[in-house]
Tab-separated table of C-alpha atoms and ligand atoms in Angstrom:
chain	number	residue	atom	x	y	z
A	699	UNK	CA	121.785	53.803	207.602
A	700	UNK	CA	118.797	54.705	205.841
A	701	UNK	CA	115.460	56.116	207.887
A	702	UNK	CA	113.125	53.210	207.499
A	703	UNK	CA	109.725	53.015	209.221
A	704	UNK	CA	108.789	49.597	209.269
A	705	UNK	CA	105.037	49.463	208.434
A	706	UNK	CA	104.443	45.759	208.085
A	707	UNK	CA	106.375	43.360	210.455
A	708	UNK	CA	106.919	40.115	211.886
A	709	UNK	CA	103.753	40.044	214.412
A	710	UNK	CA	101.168	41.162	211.136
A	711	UNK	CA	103.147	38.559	208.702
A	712	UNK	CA	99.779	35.588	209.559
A	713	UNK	CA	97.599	38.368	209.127
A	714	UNK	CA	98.600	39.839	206.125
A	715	UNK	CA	100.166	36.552	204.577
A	716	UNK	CA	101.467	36.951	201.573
A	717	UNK	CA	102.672	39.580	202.621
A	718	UNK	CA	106.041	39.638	205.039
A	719	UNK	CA	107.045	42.956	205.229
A	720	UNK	CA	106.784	46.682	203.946
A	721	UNK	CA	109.559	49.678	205.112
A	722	UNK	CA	108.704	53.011	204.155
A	723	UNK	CA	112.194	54.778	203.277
A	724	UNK	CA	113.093	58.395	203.275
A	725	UNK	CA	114.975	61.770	203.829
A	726	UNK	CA	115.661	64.765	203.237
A	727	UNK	CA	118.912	64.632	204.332
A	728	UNK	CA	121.552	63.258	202.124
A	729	UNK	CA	123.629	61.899	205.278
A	730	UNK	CA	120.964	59.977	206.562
A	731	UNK	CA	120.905	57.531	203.240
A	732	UNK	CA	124.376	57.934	201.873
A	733	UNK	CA	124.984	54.227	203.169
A	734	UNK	CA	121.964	52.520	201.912
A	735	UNK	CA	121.715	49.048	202.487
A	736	UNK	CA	125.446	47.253	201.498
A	737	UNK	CA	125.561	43.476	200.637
A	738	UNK	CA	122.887	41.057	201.620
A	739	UNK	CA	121.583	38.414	201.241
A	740	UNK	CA	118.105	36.968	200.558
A	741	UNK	CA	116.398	33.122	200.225
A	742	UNK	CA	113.171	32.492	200.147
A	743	UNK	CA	111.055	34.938	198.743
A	744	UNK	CA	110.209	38.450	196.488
A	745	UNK	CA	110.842	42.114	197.236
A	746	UNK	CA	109.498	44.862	195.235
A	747	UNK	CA	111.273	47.883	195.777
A	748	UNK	CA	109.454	51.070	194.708
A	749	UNK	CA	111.138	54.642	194.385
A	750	UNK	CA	108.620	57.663	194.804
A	751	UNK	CA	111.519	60.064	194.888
A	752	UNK	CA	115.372	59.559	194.146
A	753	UNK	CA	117.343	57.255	193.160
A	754	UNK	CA	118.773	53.709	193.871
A	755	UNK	CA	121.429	51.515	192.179
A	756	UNK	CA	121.378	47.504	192.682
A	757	UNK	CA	123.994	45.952	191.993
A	758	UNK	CA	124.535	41.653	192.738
A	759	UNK	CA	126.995	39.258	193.383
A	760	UNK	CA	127.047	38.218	189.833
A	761	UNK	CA	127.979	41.491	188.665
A	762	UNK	CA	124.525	42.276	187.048
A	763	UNK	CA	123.472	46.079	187.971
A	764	UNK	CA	120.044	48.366	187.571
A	765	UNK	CA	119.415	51.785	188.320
A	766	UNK	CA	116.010	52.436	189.836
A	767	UNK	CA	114.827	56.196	189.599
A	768	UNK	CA	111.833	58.431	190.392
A	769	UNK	CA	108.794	56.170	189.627
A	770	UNK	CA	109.920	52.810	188.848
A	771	UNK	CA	110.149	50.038	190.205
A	772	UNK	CA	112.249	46.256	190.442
A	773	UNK	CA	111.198	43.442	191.369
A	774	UNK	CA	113.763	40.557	192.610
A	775	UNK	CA	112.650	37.423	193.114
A	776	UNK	CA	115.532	36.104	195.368
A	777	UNK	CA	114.790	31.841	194.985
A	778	UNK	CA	117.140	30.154	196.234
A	779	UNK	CA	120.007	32.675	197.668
A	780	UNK	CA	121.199	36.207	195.940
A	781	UNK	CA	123.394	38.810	197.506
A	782	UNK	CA	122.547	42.313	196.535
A	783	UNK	CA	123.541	45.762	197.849
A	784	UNK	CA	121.193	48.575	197.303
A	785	UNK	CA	122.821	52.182	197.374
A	786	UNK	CA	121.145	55.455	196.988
A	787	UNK	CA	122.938	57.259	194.117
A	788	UNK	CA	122.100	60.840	194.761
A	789	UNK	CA	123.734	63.925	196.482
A	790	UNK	CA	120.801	66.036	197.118
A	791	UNK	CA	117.109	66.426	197.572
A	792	UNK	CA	114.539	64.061	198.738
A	793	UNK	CA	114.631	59.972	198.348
A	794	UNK	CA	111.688	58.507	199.076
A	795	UNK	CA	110.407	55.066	198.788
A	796	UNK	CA	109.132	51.437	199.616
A	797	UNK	CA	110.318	47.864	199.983
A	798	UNK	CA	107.681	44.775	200.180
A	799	UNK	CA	108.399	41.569	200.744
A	800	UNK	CA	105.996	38.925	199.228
A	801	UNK	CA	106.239	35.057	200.235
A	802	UNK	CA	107.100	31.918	197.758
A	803	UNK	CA	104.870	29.107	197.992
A	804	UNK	CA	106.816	26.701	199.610
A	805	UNK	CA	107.642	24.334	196.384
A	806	UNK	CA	108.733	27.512	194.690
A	807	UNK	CA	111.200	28.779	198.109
A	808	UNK	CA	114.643	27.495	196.095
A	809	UNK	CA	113.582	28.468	192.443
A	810	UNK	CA	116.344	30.004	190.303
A	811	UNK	CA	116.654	33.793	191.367
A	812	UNK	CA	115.664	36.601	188.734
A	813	UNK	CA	114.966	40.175	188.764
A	814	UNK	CA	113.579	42.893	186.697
A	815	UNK	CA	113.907	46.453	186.810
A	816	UNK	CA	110.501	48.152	185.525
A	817	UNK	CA	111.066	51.397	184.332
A	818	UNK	CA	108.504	54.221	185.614
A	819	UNK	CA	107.310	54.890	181.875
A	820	UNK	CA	106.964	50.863	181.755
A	821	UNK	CA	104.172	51.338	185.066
A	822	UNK	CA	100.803	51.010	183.502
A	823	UNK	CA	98.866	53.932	184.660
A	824	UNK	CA	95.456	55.369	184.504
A	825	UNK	CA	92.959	58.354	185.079
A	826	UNK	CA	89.451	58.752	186.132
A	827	UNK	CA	87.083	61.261	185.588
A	828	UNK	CA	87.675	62.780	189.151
A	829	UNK	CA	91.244	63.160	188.553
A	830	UNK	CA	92.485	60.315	190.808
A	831	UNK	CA	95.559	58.594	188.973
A	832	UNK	CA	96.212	54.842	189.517
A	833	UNK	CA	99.620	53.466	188.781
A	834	UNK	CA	99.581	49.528	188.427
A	835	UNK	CA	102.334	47.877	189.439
A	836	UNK	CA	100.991	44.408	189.927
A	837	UNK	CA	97.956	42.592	189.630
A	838	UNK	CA	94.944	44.150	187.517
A	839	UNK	CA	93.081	47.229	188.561
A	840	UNK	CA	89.385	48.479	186.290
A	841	UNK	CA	90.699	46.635	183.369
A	842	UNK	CA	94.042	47.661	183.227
A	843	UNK	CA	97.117	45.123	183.536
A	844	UNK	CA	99.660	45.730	185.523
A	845	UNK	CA	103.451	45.760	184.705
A	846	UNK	CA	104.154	42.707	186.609
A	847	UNK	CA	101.437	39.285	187.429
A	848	UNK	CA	102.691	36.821	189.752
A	849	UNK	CA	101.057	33.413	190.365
A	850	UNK	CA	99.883	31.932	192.950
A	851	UNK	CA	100.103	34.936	195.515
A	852	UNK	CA	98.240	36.717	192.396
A	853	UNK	CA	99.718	40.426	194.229
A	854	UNK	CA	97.923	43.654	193.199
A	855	UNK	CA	99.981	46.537	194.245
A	856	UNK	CA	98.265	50.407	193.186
A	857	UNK	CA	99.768	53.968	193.943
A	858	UNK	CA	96.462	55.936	194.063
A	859	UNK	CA	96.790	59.754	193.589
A	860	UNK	CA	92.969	61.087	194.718
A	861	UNK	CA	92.013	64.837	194.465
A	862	UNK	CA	90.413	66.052	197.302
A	863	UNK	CA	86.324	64.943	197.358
A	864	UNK	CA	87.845	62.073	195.232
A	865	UNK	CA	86.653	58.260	195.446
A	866	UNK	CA	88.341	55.217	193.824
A	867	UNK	CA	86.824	51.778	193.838
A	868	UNK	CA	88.853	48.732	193.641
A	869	UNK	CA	87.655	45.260	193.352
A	870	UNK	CA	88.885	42.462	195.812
A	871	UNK	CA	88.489	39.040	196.150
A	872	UNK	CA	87.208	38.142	199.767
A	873	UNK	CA	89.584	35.973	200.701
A	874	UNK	CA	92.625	38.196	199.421
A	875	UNK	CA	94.201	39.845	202.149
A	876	UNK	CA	95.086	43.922	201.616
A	877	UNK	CA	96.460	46.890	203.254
A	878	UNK	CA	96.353	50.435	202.131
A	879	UNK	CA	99.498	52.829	203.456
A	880	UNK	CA	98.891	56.306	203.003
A	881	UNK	CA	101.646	58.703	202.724
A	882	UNK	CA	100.399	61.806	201.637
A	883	UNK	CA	96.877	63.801	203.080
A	884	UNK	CA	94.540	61.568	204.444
A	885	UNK	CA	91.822	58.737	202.996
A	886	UNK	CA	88.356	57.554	204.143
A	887	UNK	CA	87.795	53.939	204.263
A	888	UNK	CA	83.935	53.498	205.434
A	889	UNK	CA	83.786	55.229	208.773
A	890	UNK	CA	87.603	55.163	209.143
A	891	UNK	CA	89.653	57.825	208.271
A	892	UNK	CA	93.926	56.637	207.967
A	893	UNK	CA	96.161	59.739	208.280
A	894	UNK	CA	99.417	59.783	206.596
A	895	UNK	CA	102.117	57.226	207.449
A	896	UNK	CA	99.378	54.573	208.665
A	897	UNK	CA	98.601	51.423	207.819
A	898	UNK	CA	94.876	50.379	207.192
A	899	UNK	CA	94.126	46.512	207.293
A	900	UNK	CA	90.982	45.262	205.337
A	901	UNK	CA	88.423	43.222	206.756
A	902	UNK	CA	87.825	39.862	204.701
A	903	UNK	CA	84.323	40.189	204.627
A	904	UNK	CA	82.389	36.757	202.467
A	905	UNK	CA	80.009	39.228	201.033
A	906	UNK	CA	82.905	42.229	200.283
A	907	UNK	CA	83.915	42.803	196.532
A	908	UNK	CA	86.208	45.427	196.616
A	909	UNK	CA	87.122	48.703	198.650
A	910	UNK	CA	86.263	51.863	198.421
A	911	UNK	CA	88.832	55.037	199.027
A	912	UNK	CA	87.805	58.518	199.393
A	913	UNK	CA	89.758	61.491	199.796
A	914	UNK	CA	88.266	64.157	202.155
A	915	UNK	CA	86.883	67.283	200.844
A	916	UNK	CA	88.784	68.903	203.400
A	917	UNK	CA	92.274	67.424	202.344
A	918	UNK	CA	94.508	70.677	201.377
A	919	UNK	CA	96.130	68.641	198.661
A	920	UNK	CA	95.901	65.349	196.405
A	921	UNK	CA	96.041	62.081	199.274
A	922	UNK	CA	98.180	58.898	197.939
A	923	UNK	CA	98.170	55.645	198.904
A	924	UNK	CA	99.867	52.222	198.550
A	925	UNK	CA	96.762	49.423	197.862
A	926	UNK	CA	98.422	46.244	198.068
A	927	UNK	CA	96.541	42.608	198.164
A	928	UNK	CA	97.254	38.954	197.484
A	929	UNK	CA	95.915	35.184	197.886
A	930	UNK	CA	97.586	34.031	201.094
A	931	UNK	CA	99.470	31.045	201.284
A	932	UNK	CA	98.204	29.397	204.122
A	933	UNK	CA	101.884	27.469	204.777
A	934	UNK	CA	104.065	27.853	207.804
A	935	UNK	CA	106.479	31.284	207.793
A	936	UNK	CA	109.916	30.603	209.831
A	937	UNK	CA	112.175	34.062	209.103
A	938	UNK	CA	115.485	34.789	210.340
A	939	UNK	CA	116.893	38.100	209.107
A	940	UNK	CA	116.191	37.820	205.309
A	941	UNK	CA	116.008	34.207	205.035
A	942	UNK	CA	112.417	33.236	205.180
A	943	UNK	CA	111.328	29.390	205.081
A	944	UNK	CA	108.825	27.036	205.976
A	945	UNK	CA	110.506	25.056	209.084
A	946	UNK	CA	113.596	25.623	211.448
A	947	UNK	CA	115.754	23.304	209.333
A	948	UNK	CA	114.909	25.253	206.048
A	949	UNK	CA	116.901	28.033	207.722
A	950	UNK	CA	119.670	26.363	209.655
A	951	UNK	CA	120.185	25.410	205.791
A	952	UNK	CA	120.172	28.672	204.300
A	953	UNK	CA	122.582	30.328	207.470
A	954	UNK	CA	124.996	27.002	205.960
A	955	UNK	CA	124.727	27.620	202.177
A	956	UNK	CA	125.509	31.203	202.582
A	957	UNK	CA	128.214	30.403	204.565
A	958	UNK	CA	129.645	28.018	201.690
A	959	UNK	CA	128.964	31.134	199.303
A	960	UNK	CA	126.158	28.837	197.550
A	961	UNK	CA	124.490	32.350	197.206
A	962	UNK	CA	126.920	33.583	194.915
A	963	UNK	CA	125.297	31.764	191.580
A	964	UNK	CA	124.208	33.882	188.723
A	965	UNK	CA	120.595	35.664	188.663
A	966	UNK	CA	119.163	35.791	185.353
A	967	UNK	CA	117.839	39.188	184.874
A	968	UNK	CA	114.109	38.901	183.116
B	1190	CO	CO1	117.851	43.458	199.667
């Protein structure tokens, strides 16, 4: 199996709604990965998977296949029932790399499924006069548009690169909720400082318009960080495994139609 560290999870899913889940993967070592994650399914919702390092081949059950390398991203909007297998493709060196999972409002749960692989030269990306380099996967970030806007959860997801002494402001609405995951050096947020492989959840402060991350002086290399914020949903979140529904009967439903292979329809690819 692949090392995961599961960053977001069930108990933070109210808190952070839309937001359902985020596992940090990586290794160094090739046998750790080989397996990746073989066929499975998905109802209900969207996962963006991101690759820092390495490389990842989906394939689904309609035959339809993407390779995801260094830097890019896909994003799979699973609807109403795919089953995918996601399989590192690489012998040696590091893969690194993250998987979110973002609710569907619930009139949108069994919505035909779609993906689309974004390719890392299709990431819209920017740099500031400190240095610090913003990659913009979703949502909009100092005037720039991301590669991918999603409605009604309205997700902003930013890999920050900040030289050390740097500061990067981001604008928020208040009622949006956010986390920031830092995997490399360590950021300042206020009076907080959040060390590599941590989590940092934002306060929803009425009066609050954005965030502000700084990079210590003292930071013996460029930090990075995952800034990732939506509209929540406010709607009921029943999950089994990677079914995720409004009410109990939703997924007693979905356990049956995968069962009767009513998973294996076509996804159009966007
Ligand atoms: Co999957």
């Amino acid at each position: 199996m692949v090392k995961l560290t599961r960053v977001l999870h069930q108990p933070m899913q109210q808190r952070l709604d839309p937001f359902l889940m985020l596992d940090a993967f990586g290794s160094d070592r090739p046998g750790d990965y080989i397996a990746g994650f073989p066929d499975h399914p998905h109802r209900g919702f969207e996962a963006i998977t991101y690759m820092i390092a390495g490389r990842m081949r989906h394939r689904d059950s309609a035959g339809h296949e993407g390779l995801l390398e260094s830097g890019g991203a896909q994003w799979m909007v699973a609807g109403r029932g795919l089953i995918h297998s996601e399989l590192p493709e690489q012998t040696e060196g590091v893969m690194e790399g993250f998987q979110l999972w973002l609710n569907l409002p619930a009139a949108d749960k069994l919505c035909d499924p779609w993906y689309r692989d974004i390719q890392a030269s299709q990431i819209p990306a920017y740099t500031l006069d400190s240095g610090t380099q913003v990659r913009v996967i979703a949502g909009h970030s100092n005037g720039i548009d991301g590669a991918m806007q999603r409605p009604h959860t309205e997700p902003l997801y930013l890999d920050i690169d900040l030289p050390p002494g740097a500061v990067f402001v981001q604008a928020l609405p208040p009622q949006h909720n956010a986390l920031i995951y830092v995997f490399r050096q360590s950021v300042a947020i206020g009076d907080s400082d959040v060390p590599a492989q941590r989590m940092a959840v934002l306060t929803n402060d009425a009066d609050s318009d954005g965030v502000q991350l700084r990079a210590p002086a003292s930071n013996s290399a460029p930090a990075r960080a995952l800034l990732i914020a939506g509209c929540p949903l406010h709607e009921p979140i029943v999950q089994h495994g990677p079914f995720v529904m409004n009410t109990r009967e939703q997924l007693v439903q979905a356990v049956h139609d995968f069962h009767d292979g009513k998973f294996d329809a076509n996804p159009a690819i966007k």
